[in-house]
Tab-separated table of C-alpha atoms in Angstrom:
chain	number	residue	atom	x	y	z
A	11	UNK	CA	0.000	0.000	0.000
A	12	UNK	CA	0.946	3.281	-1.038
A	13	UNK	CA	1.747	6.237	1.750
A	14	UNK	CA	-1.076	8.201	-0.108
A	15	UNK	CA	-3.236	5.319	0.602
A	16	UNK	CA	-2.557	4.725	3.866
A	17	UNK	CA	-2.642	8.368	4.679
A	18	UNK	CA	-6.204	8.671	3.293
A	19	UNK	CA	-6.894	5.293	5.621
A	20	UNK	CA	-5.936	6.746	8.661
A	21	UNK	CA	-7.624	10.093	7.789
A	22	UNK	CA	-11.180	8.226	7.332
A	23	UNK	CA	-10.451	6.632	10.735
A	24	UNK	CA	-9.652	9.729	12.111
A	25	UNK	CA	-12.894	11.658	10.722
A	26	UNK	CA	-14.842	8.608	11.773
A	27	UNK	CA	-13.564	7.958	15.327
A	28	UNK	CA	-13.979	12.129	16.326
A	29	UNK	CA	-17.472	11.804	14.980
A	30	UNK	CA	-18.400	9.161	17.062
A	31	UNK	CA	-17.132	10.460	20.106
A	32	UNK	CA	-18.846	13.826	19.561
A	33	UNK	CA	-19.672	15.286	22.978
A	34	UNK	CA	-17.735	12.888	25.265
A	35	UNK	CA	-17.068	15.274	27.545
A	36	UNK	CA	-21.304	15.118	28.317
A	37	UNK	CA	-20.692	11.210	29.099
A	38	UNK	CA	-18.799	10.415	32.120
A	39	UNK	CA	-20.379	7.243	31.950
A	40	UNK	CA	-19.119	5.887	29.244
A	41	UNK	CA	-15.217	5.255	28.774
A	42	UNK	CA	-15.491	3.569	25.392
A	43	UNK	CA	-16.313	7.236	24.333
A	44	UNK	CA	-13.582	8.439	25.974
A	45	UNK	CA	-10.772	6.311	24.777
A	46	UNK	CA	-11.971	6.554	21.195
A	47	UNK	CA	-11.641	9.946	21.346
A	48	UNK	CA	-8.288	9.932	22.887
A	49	UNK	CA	-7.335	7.869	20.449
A	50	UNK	CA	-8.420	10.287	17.364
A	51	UNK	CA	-6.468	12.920	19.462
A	52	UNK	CA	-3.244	10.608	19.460
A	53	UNK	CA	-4.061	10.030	15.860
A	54	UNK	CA	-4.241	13.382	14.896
A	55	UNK	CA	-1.192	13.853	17.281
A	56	UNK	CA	1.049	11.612	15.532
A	57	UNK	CA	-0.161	12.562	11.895
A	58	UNK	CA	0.609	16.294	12.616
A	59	UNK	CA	4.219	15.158	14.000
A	60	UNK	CA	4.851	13.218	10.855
A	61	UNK	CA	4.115	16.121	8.632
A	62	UNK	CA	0.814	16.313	7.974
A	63	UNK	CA	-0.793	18.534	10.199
A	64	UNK	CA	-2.823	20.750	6.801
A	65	UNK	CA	-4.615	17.125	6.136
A	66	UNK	CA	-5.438	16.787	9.627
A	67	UNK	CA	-6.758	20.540	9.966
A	68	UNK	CA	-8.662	19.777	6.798
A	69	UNK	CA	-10.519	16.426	8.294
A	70	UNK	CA	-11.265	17.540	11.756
A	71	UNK	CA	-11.549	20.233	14.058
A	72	UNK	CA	-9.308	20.918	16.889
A	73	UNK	CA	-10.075	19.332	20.600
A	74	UNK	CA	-10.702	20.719	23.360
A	75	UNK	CA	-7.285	18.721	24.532
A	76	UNK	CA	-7.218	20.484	28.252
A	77	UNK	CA	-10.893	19.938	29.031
A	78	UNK	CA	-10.184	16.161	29.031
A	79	UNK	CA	-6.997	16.419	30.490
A	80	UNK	CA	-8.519	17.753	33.740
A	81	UNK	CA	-10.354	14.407	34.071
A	82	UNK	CA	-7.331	12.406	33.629
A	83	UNK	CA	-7.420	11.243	37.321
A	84	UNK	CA	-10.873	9.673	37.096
A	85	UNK	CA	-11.777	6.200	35.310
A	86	UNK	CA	-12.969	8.188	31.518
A	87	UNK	CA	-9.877	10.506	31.677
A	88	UNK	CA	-7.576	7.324	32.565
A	89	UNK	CA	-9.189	5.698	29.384
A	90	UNK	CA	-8.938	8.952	27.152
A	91	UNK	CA	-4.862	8.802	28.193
A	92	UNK	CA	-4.737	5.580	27.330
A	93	UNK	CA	-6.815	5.445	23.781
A	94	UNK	CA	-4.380	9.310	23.551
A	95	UNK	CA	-1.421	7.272	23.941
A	96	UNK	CA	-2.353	4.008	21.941
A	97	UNK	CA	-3.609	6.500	19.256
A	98	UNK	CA	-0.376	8.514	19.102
A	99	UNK	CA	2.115	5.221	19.229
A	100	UNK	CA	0.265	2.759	16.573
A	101	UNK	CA	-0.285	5.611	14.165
A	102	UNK	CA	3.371	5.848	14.559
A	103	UNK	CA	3.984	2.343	13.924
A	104	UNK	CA	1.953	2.046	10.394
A	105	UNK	CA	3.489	4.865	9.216
């Protein structure tokens, strides 16, 4: 597979994973929500890092990063860290 490819792969996911989570920070009750979105975050992270930060910008709209950070002691901030971290490191890895 192509870079091109896999850059438009990981963008879909991207789009698709921060649309899902939409208004996460509403649902303390549910940390699925959470990590997903962390891991868009780490995604987006990542893809910025490795140069592509204009494709990113064009796909999605920036997070509210420090809002969830706050919560990071408490079991849906723990799981947006994680899915943040996971997100950040296996987008790494593919590319």
């Amino acid at each position: 597979m192509s870079d091109p490819e896999l850059l438009h792969q990981l963008l879909r996911l991207l789009a698709s994973l921060t649309a899902d989570s939409e208004g996460y920070l509403e649902r303390e009750d549910d940390s699925q929500l959470w990590y997903n979105r962390g891991y868009a975050n780490g995604m987006a992270a990542a893809l910025t890092a490795l140069g592509h930060g204009e494709a990113v910008a064009r796909t999605i709209d920036p997070d509210p990063y420090d809002q969830a950070r706050d919560q990071q002691h408490l079991p849906w901030g723990k799981a947006y860290e994680h899915g943040r971290e996971m997100g950040e490191r296996e987008t790494h890895e593919v590319m």
